[in-house]
């Protein structure tokens, strides 16, 4: 309640500050810091009045103030923001797991909309939208400089309508894709057998994720009682609800800590624990992660890694180690604040903010991806200028040659190399025991050219 109350009071003061004059007598009774705050609120009112009076065209006060609120919050970090009543309703639809749109998880980077990941089975995924793509226009109208909420609003709408999006992608001319909106119902879990081993993929963390994942695993077990282990695929999973992250990790853990949250006060620590009962009854697990695994997906992967319940295969995750609390204003009538209120820590006490979670066996999905890792062509939480700082002294791993990549002759279009290595780990019994492949060798000419383009030096691989 205290958090909600403080936000409510702040909103009231902002509204009053834009309209009222604080007398000199009243100011004399206000501590120095408060006096400065009221003076700045007066300045905001003066600027608003000047814009209303002198801007070249008439302005909408509501839009101006909402933009100011969002600007204030997004200046804190890339994940805080103001949600208008419509945006708040859209967010609730998303977490419920059903809405009309294209199926793209996006963020904002210096006024440009950037794709975190496309969602499985959606128009965006089928059209080939990729993590790291920039969306520069929607239906021919530039979205540069718009907030994420404004850009998303243009892409969402009634199912069946065509939406044209323009994409900027490295090493490519601008791409225009025409997509047809659908009612987006992200699949809560996708399950199948891979020989003697189960495979289950979780595309996101909405209100249905834990129950759907449990049902999918139980169905695999019922149909395949001799199942020897499980590959749990969290690649390109952008995260979602914290309680679902706890619930998913709880499926595989026999009690103990899943994650802790730590707010501004170092003593303000909240621990989320698992309950007894492992749905797999101890069968071995491998978790697949990549650069699109973020937030709740990283909580689950970090918990299973720290608790030695599973080994991780793939490439380093996105690195979003903060928790956002959605705080409705007047019950949602005035929208809501999406505010970063805590960092989260894995059971061993590590924060992955900016640094991401490193897999136990680093495996590039394609030869091109191996080249990109060596060239440091990477989009992550560390790419944001105003991202929360990482733990003191910690940085994200820089350009390097990954441990493994598809060998010559591997059909990258037909087969999933990371999945094949995850299955090899299960068959061998551990990452330590699995026979290692020869380390890939990026094309030095490409590395040198890339380094020259950014004014740096090519990475040197020590042997």
Short mmCIF file of C-alpha atoms in Angstrom, two decimals, residues 69-445:
data_model
loop_
_atom_site.label_atom_id
_atom_site.label_comp_id
_atom_site.label_asym_id
_atom_site.label_seq_id
_atom_site.Cartn_x
_atom_site.Cartn_y
_atom_site.Cartn_z
CA UNK A 69 5.21 11.53 -17.67
CA UNK A 70 6.56 8.83 -19.95
CA UNK A 71 9.71 10.84 -20.65
CA UNK A 72 10.31 11.29 -16.93
CA UNK A 73 10.03 7.57 -16.29
CA UNK A 74 11.93 6.32 -19.34
CA UNK A 75 14.82 8.60 -18.37
CA UNK A 76 15.26 6.39 -15.30
CA UNK A 77 15.87 3.14 -17.20
CA UNK A 78 14.65 1.51 -20.43
CA UNK A 79 11.96 -0.57 -18.72
CA UNK A 80 10.12 2.08 -16.68
CA UNK A 81 7.36 4.10 -18.30
CA UNK A 82 3.90 5.59 -18.11
CA UNK A 83 1.02 3.55 -19.51
CA UNK A 84 -2.00 5.50 -20.72
CA UNK A 85 -5.37 3.90 -19.92
CA UNK A 86 -5.42 2.29 -23.39
CA UNK A 87 -1.82 1.06 -23.07
CA UNK A 88 -2.57 -0.32 -19.61
CA UNK A 89 -5.50 -2.27 -21.04
CA UNK A 90 -3.29 -3.57 -23.88
CA UNK A 91 -0.69 -4.71 -21.34
CA UNK A 92 -3.34 -6.62 -19.40
CA UNK A 93 -4.46 -8.32 -22.62
CA UNK A 94 -0.86 -9.33 -23.30
CA UNK A 95 -0.32 -10.89 -19.88
CA UNK A 96 -3.64 -12.73 -20.22
CA UNK A 97 -2.17 -14.24 -23.39
CA UNK A 98 -4.57 -12.96 -26.09
CA UNK A 99 -4.66 -9.79 -28.19
CA UNK A 100 -4.78 -8.59 -31.80
CA UNK A 101 -1.43 -7.84 -33.39
CA UNK A 102 1.67 -9.11 -35.18
CA UNK A 103 3.45 -11.02 -32.40
CA UNK A 104 6.60 -8.97 -31.81
CA UNK A 105 8.25 -8.23 -28.46
CA UNK A 106 9.87 -4.80 -28.80
CA UNK A 107 11.77 -2.19 -26.82
CA UNK A 108 13.13 1.28 -27.52
CA UNK A 109 16.75 2.20 -28.15
CA UNK A 110 17.49 5.93 -28.50
CA UNK A 111 14.09 6.64 -30.03
CA UNK A 112 14.14 3.63 -32.34
CA UNK A 113 11.88 0.59 -31.92
CA UNK A 114 13.97 -2.57 -31.71
CA UNK A 115 12.83 -6.19 -31.78
CA UNK A 116 13.72 -8.31 -28.74
CA UNK A 117 12.19 -11.40 -30.32
CA UNK A 118 9.29 -12.53 -32.53
CA UNK A 119 6.79 -14.85 -30.87
CA UNK A 120 6.42 -18.42 -32.05
CA UNK A 121 3.66 -19.11 -34.54
CA UNK A 122 2.77 -15.45 -35.16
CA UNK A 123 2.71 -13.36 -38.37
CA UNK A 124 6.03 -11.75 -37.41
CA UNK A 125 7.79 -15.08 -36.88
CA UNK A 126 6.44 -16.52 -40.14
CA UNK A 127 7.55 -13.42 -42.07
CA UNK A 128 11.12 -13.77 -40.80
CA UNK A 129 11.33 -10.87 -38.33
CA UNK A 130 14.52 -11.35 -36.29
CA UNK A 131 15.80 -10.34 -32.87
CA UNK A 132 17.81 -7.14 -33.24
CA UNK A 133 15.79 -5.79 -36.21
CA UNK A 134 14.85 -2.10 -36.11
CA UNK A 135 11.27 -1.18 -37.02
CA UNK A 136 11.48 2.22 -38.70
CA UNK A 137 7.98 2.66 -40.17
CA UNK A 138 4.45 1.26 -39.89
CA UNK A 139 2.16 1.60 -42.91
CA UNK A 140 4.60 4.04 -44.47
CA UNK A 141 4.62 6.35 -41.43
CA UNK A 142 7.89 6.75 -39.56
CA UNK A 143 7.92 5.55 -35.95
CA UNK A 144 11.30 7.10 -35.21
CA UNK A 145 11.10 9.10 -32.00
CA UNK A 146 7.83 7.51 -30.87
CA UNK A 147 7.57 5.77 -27.53
CA UNK A 148 7.29 1.99 -27.54
CA UNK A 149 3.64 2.26 -26.49
CA UNK A 150 2.85 4.60 -29.40
CA UNK A 151 4.60 2.35 -31.92
CA UNK A 152 2.93 -0.80 -30.57
CA UNK A 153 -0.46 0.90 -30.77
CA UNK A 154 0.06 1.39 -34.52
CA UNK A 155 0.86 -2.29 -35.01
CA UNK A 156 -2.06 -3.61 -32.97
CA UNK A 157 -5.67 -3.57 -34.09
CA UNK A 158 -8.47 -5.71 -35.50
CA UNK A 159 -7.47 -9.13 -36.77
CA UNK A 160 -7.52 -9.58 -40.54
CA UNK A 161 -6.13 -6.14 -41.43
CA UNK A 162 -2.84 -5.83 -43.33
CA UNK A 163 0.00 -3.92 -41.69
CA UNK A 164 3.18 -2.95 -43.55
CA UNK A 165 6.30 -2.61 -41.43
CA UNK A 166 9.69 -1.36 -42.61
CA UNK A 167 12.70 -3.07 -41.05
CA UNK A 168 16.33 -1.99 -40.93
CA UNK A 169 18.72 -4.90 -40.52
CA UNK A 170 22.48 -4.99 -40.47
CA UNK A 171 24.13 -5.93 -43.79
CA UNK A 172 20.80 -5.47 -45.59
CA UNK A 173 18.80 -2.82 -47.41
CA UNK A 174 15.53 -1.72 -45.74
CA UNK A 175 12.96 -4.52 -45.85
CA UNK A 176 9.20 -3.94 -46.11
CA UNK A 177 7.03 -6.75 -44.82
CA UNK A 178 3.26 -6.92 -45.23
CA UNK A 179 1.72 -8.83 -42.35
CA UNK A 180 -1.88 -9.66 -41.58
CA UNK A 181 -2.90 -9.10 -37.96
CA UNK A 182 -4.12 -12.10 -36.04
CA UNK A 183 -5.56 -12.67 -32.61
CA UNK A 184 -2.28 -13.45 -30.87
CA UNK A 185 -2.61 -16.43 -28.60
CA UNK A 186 0.98 -17.31 -27.73
CA UNK A 187 1.31 -21.04 -27.32
CA UNK A 188 1.95 -21.60 -23.65
CA UNK A 189 4.01 -24.74 -24.30
CA UNK A 190 5.12 -26.85 -27.25
CA UNK A 191 6.10 -30.47 -26.55
CA UNK A 192 7.36 -33.48 -28.50
CA UNK A 193 9.77 -36.38 -28.24
CA UNK A 194 13.30 -36.32 -29.68
CA UNK A 195 14.17 -40.00 -29.64
CA UNK A 196 14.27 -41.12 -26.01
CA UNK A 197 14.22 -37.55 -24.70
CA UNK A 198 11.42 -35.08 -24.22
CA UNK A 199 11.51 -31.59 -25.68
CA UNK A 200 9.36 -28.74 -24.43
CA UNK A 201 9.48 -25.10 -25.49
CA UNK A 202 8.05 -22.16 -23.53
CA UNK A 203 7.66 -19.03 -25.70
CA UNK A 204 6.74 -16.62 -22.88
CA UNK A 205 5.49 -16.20 -19.32
CA UNK A 206 1.81 -15.25 -19.25
CA UNK A 207 -0.88 -16.21 -16.76
CA UNK A 208 -1.25 -19.69 -18.26
CA UNK A 209 2.41 -20.69 -18.58
CA UNK A 210 3.01 -22.80 -15.47
CA UNK A 211 -0.18 -24.84 -15.81
CA UNK A 212 0.29 -25.33 -19.55
CA UNK A 213 3.92 -26.42 -19.12
CA UNK A 214 3.00 -28.90 -16.40
CA UNK A 215 0.23 -30.34 -18.58
CA UNK A 216 2.57 -30.68 -21.57
CA UNK A 217 5.22 -32.51 -19.54
CA UNK A 218 2.67 -34.84 -17.94
CA UNK A 219 1.30 -35.67 -21.39
CA UNK A 220 4.81 -36.55 -22.60
CA UNK A 221 5.36 -38.75 -19.55
CA UNK A 222 2.03 -40.53 -19.99
CA UNK A 223 2.72 -41.31 -23.63
CA UNK A 224 6.43 -42.07 -23.11
CA UNK A 225 6.91 -43.67 -19.68
CA UNK A 226 10.53 -44.55 -20.55
CA UNK A 227 11.50 -40.92 -21.26
CA UNK A 228 15.14 -40.51 -20.20
CA UNK A 229 15.41 -36.73 -19.83
CA UNK A 230 14.18 -33.35 -21.01
CA UNK A 231 15.39 -30.43 -23.13
CA UNK A 232 13.69 -27.24 -21.92
CA UNK A 233 13.84 -24.56 -24.63
CA UNK A 234 13.82 -20.94 -23.42
CA UNK A 235 15.39 -19.43 -26.54
CA UNK A 236 13.84 -16.15 -27.73
CA UNK A 237 11.64 -16.15 -24.63
CA UNK A 238 11.32 -12.43 -23.71
CA UNK A 239 9.98 -13.07 -20.22
CA UNK A 240 6.76 -11.93 -18.61
CA UNK A 241 5.22 -12.44 -15.19
CA UNK A 242 7.46 -12.98 -12.17
CA UNK A 243 5.04 -15.30 -10.38
CA UNK A 244 5.02 -17.52 -13.47
CA UNK A 245 8.83 -17.63 -13.48
CA UNK A 246 8.70 -18.87 -9.89
CA UNK A 247 5.98 -21.37 -10.80
CA UNK A 248 7.88 -22.77 -13.79
CA UNK A 249 11.13 -23.18 -11.82
CA UNK A 250 9.12 -24.75 -8.98
CA UNK A 251 8.04 -27.56 -11.32
CA UNK A 252 11.62 -28.87 -11.41
CA UNK A 253 12.99 -27.99 -7.96
CA UNK A 254 12.63 -29.81 -4.65
CA UNK A 255 12.06 -26.66 -2.61
CA UNK A 256 14.62 -23.95 -1.89
CA UNK A 257 15.16 -20.50 -3.35
CA UNK A 258 14.23 -19.61 -6.92
CA UNK A 259 15.01 -15.89 -6.94
CA UNK A 260 15.34 -12.94 -4.59
CA UNK A 261 14.33 -9.32 -5.13
CA UNK A 262 16.27 -6.46 -3.59
CA UNK A 263 14.94 -2.90 -3.67
CA UNK A 264 16.46 0.46 -2.81
CA UNK A 265 16.96 -0.49 0.83
CA UNK A 266 19.63 -3.22 1.04
CA UNK A 267 17.68 -4.82 3.88
CA UNK A 268 14.51 -4.99 1.79
CA UNK A 269 14.93 -8.51 0.41
CA UNK A 270 12.07 -10.68 -0.80
CA UNK A 271 12.80 -14.34 -1.48
CA UNK A 272 10.64 -16.54 -3.69
CA UNK A 273 10.97 -20.24 -2.93
CA UNK A 274 9.97 -23.48 -4.62
CA UNK A 275 7.85 -26.14 -2.97
CA UNK A 276 8.76 -29.84 -2.68
CA UNK A 277 8.08 -31.98 -5.72
CA UNK A 278 9.99 -32.36 -9.00
CA UNK A 279 7.68 -33.09 -11.95
CA UNK A 280 10.50 -35.05 -13.65
CA UNK A 281 11.40 -37.04 -10.53
CA UNK A 282 15.06 -36.22 -11.00
CA UNK A 283 15.41 -36.99 -14.72
CA UNK A 284 18.31 -35.02 -16.26
CA UNK A 285 17.58 -31.67 -17.88
CA UNK A 286 19.26 -29.31 -20.32
CA UNK A 287 18.01 -25.75 -20.78
CA UNK A 288 18.51 -23.95 -24.10
CA UNK A 289 19.11 -20.17 -23.96
CA UNK A 290 20.19 -17.47 -26.40
CA UNK A 291 20.41 -13.69 -26.72
CA UNK A 292 16.61 -13.45 -26.87
CA UNK A 293 16.15 -15.17 -23.48
CA UNK A 294 15.31 -12.34 -21.11
CA UNK A 295 13.86 -11.44 -17.72
CA UNK A 296 11.62 -14.27 -16.44
CA UNK A 297 13.38 -16.72 -18.76
CA UNK A 298 16.70 -15.74 -17.19
CA UNK A 299 15.26 -16.15 -13.69
CA UNK A 300 14.30 -19.75 -14.49
CA UNK A 301 17.56 -20.57 -16.29
CA UNK A 302 19.64 -19.00 -13.51
CA UNK A 303 17.75 -20.85 -10.78
CA UNK A 304 18.09 -24.25 -12.47
CA UNK A 305 21.79 -23.61 -13.15
CA UNK A 306 22.61 -22.38 -9.64
CA UNK A 307 20.71 -25.21 -7.99
CA UNK A 308 22.52 -27.75 -10.21
CA UNK A 309 19.19 -29.01 -11.51
CA UNK A 310 20.02 -28.44 -15.17
CA UNK A 311 22.93 -27.54 -17.41
CA UNK A 312 22.62 -24.68 -19.92
CA UNK A 313 23.45 -24.89 -23.62
CA UNK A 314 23.40 -22.04 -26.14
CA UNK A 315 24.72 -18.50 -25.96
CA UNK A 316 24.68 -15.78 -23.29
CA UNK A 317 21.22 -14.44 -22.44
CA UNK A 318 19.92 -10.86 -22.79
CA UNK A 319 20.86 -9.60 -19.32
CA UNK A 320 17.68 -8.00 -17.95
CA UNK A 321 18.06 -8.32 -14.20
CA UNK A 322 15.43 -5.86 -12.97
CA UNK A 323 11.84 -6.21 -11.74
CA UNK A 324 9.06 -3.87 -12.86
CA UNK A 325 5.96 -3.27 -10.76
CA UNK A 326 2.81 -2.11 -12.56
CA UNK A 327 1.06 0.41 -10.31
CA UNK A 328 -2.45 1.42 -11.49
CA UNK A 329 -3.41 5.07 -11.02
CA UNK A 330 -6.96 5.55 -9.75
CA UNK A 331 -7.65 1.87 -10.40
CA UNK A 332 -6.36 2.19 -13.96
CA UNK A 333 -8.65 5.06 -14.92
CA UNK A 334 -5.58 7.29 -15.28
CA UNK A 335 -3.40 4.49 -16.66
CA UNK A 336 -0.51 3.03 -14.70
CA UNK A 337 3.16 3.33 -13.90
CA UNK A 338 5.51 0.58 -14.97
CA UNK A 339 8.29 1.22 -12.49
CA UNK A 340 11.54 -0.59 -11.85
CA UNK A 341 11.35 -1.35 -8.13
CA UNK A 342 14.01 -4.00 -7.58
CA UNK A 343 16.87 -6.03 -8.99
CA UNK A 344 16.58 -9.78 -8.92
CA UNK A 345 19.31 -12.21 -7.88
CA UNK A 346 19.73 -15.88 -8.64
CA UNK A 347 19.93 -18.37 -5.72
CA UNK A 348 23.72 -18.03 -5.52
CA UNK A 349 23.34 -14.27 -5.06
CA UNK A 350 24.43 -13.15 -8.53
CA UNK A 351 22.80 -10.35 -10.48
CA UNK A 352 22.77 -10.84 -14.23
CA UNK A 353 21.92 -7.19 -14.99
CA UNK A 354 23.72 -6.28 -18.23
CA UNK A 355 25.97 -9.36 -18.03
CA UNK A 356 23.42 -12.08 -18.82
CA UNK A 357 23.60 -15.76 -17.95
CA UNK A 358 26.46 -17.65 -19.55
CA UNK A 359 25.70 -21.23 -20.62
CA UNK A 360 27.67 -24.23 -19.39
CA UNK A 361 28.32 -25.14 -23.03
CA UNK A 362 28.49 -22.20 -25.44
CA UNK A 363 27.07 -23.20 -28.81
CA UNK A 364 26.39 -20.85 -31.71
CA UNK A 365 23.30 -21.79 -33.69
CA UNK A 366 24.86 -20.99 -37.09
CA UNK A 367 28.25 -20.18 -38.59
CA UNK A 368 27.05 -16.59 -39.12
CA UNK A 369 26.12 -16.32 -35.45
CA UNK A 370 29.59 -17.54 -34.48
CA UNK A 371 31.03 -14.83 -36.71
CA UNK A 372 28.79 -12.22 -35.07
CA UNK A 373 29.89 -13.25 -31.58
CA UNK A 374 33.51 -12.87 -32.65
CA UNK A 375 32.69 -9.46 -34.16
CA UNK A 376 30.77 -8.31 -31.08
CA UNK A 377 27.67 -7.63 -33.17
CA UNK A 378 25.24 -8.06 -30.33
CA UNK A 379 22.11 -6.43 -28.91
CA UNK A 380 21.53 -6.87 -25.18
CA UNK A 381 20.55 -5.01 -22.02
CA UNK A 382 24.06 -3.55 -21.99
CA UNK A 383 23.25 -1.78 -25.29
CA UNK A 384 20.96 0.70 -23.52
CA UNK A 385 22.72 3.88 -22.42
CA UNK A 386 20.46 4.32 -19.38
CA UNK A 387 20.31 0.67 -18.29
CA UNK A 388 20.82 0.00 -14.60
CA UNK A 389 24.44 -0.67 -13.77
CA UNK A 390 25.69 -4.22 -13.41
CA UNK A 391 27.20 -5.52 -10.19
CA UNK A 392 30.34 -3.57 -9.37
CA UNK A 393 33.30 -4.87 -11.35
CA UNK A 394 31.20 -7.09 -13.62
CA UNK A 395 30.90 -6.62 -17.38
CA UNK A 396 29.33 -8.58 -20.18
CA UNK A 397 31.72 -10.90 -21.97
CA UNK A 398 33.17 -9.14 -24.99
CA UNK A 399 34.00 -10.33 -28.47
CA UNK A 400 35.30 -13.89 -28.51
CA UNK A 401 35.22 -17.09 -30.50
CA UNK A 402 32.39 -19.30 -29.23
CA UNK A 403 33.23 -22.80 -28.05
CA UNK A 404 31.18 -24.55 -30.73
CA UNK A 405 29.43 -23.83 -34.02
CA UNK A 406 27.99 -26.03 -36.78
CA UNK A 407 30.76 -27.98 -38.52
CA UNK A 408 31.16 -28.18 -42.27
CA UNK A 409 28.37 -30.19 -43.84
CA UNK A 410 25.79 -29.46 -41.12
CA UNK A 411 22.46 -28.43 -42.71
CA UNK A 412 21.58 -25.28 -40.74
CA UNK A 413 18.24 -24.81 -42.52
CA UNK A 414 16.99 -28.32 -41.84
CA UNK A 415 18.47 -29.11 -38.42
CA UNK A 416 18.74 -27.31 -35.07
CA UNK A 417 22.40 -27.40 -34.03
CA UNK A 418 21.90 -26.13 -30.47
CA UNK A 419 19.20 -28.73 -29.87
CA UNK A 420 21.45 -31.47 -31.25
CA UNK A 421 24.17 -30.48 -28.78
CA UNK A 422 21.68 -30.36 -25.90
CA UNK A 423 20.62 -33.92 -26.72
CA UNK A 424 24.29 -34.94 -26.90
CA UNK A 425 24.80 -33.56 -23.38
CA UNK A 426 21.83 -35.57 -22.09
CA UNK A 427 23.13 -38.75 -23.71
CA UNK A 428 26.65 -38.21 -22.36
CA UNK A 429 25.39 -37.41 -18.86
CA UNK A 430 26.90 -33.92 -18.52
CA UNK A 431 28.59 -31.03 -20.33
CA UNK A 432 31.89 -32.22 -18.94
CA UNK A 433 31.41 -35.71 -20.38
CA UNK A 434 30.08 -34.81 -23.84
CA UNK A 435 32.71 -35.08 -26.63
CA UNK A 436 33.63 -31.53 -27.67
CA UNK A 437 33.70 -30.35 -31.26
CA UNK A 438 36.61 -28.45 -32.81
CA UNK A 439 36.46 -24.75 -32.00
CA UNK A 440 35.14 -22.68 -34.92
CA UNK A 441 37.50 -20.29 -36.68
CA UNK A 442 35.86 -16.99 -37.75
CA UNK A 443 37.08 -15.43 -40.96
CA UNK A 444 39.79 -13.07 -39.77
CA UNK A 445 39.27 -10.74 -42.75
#
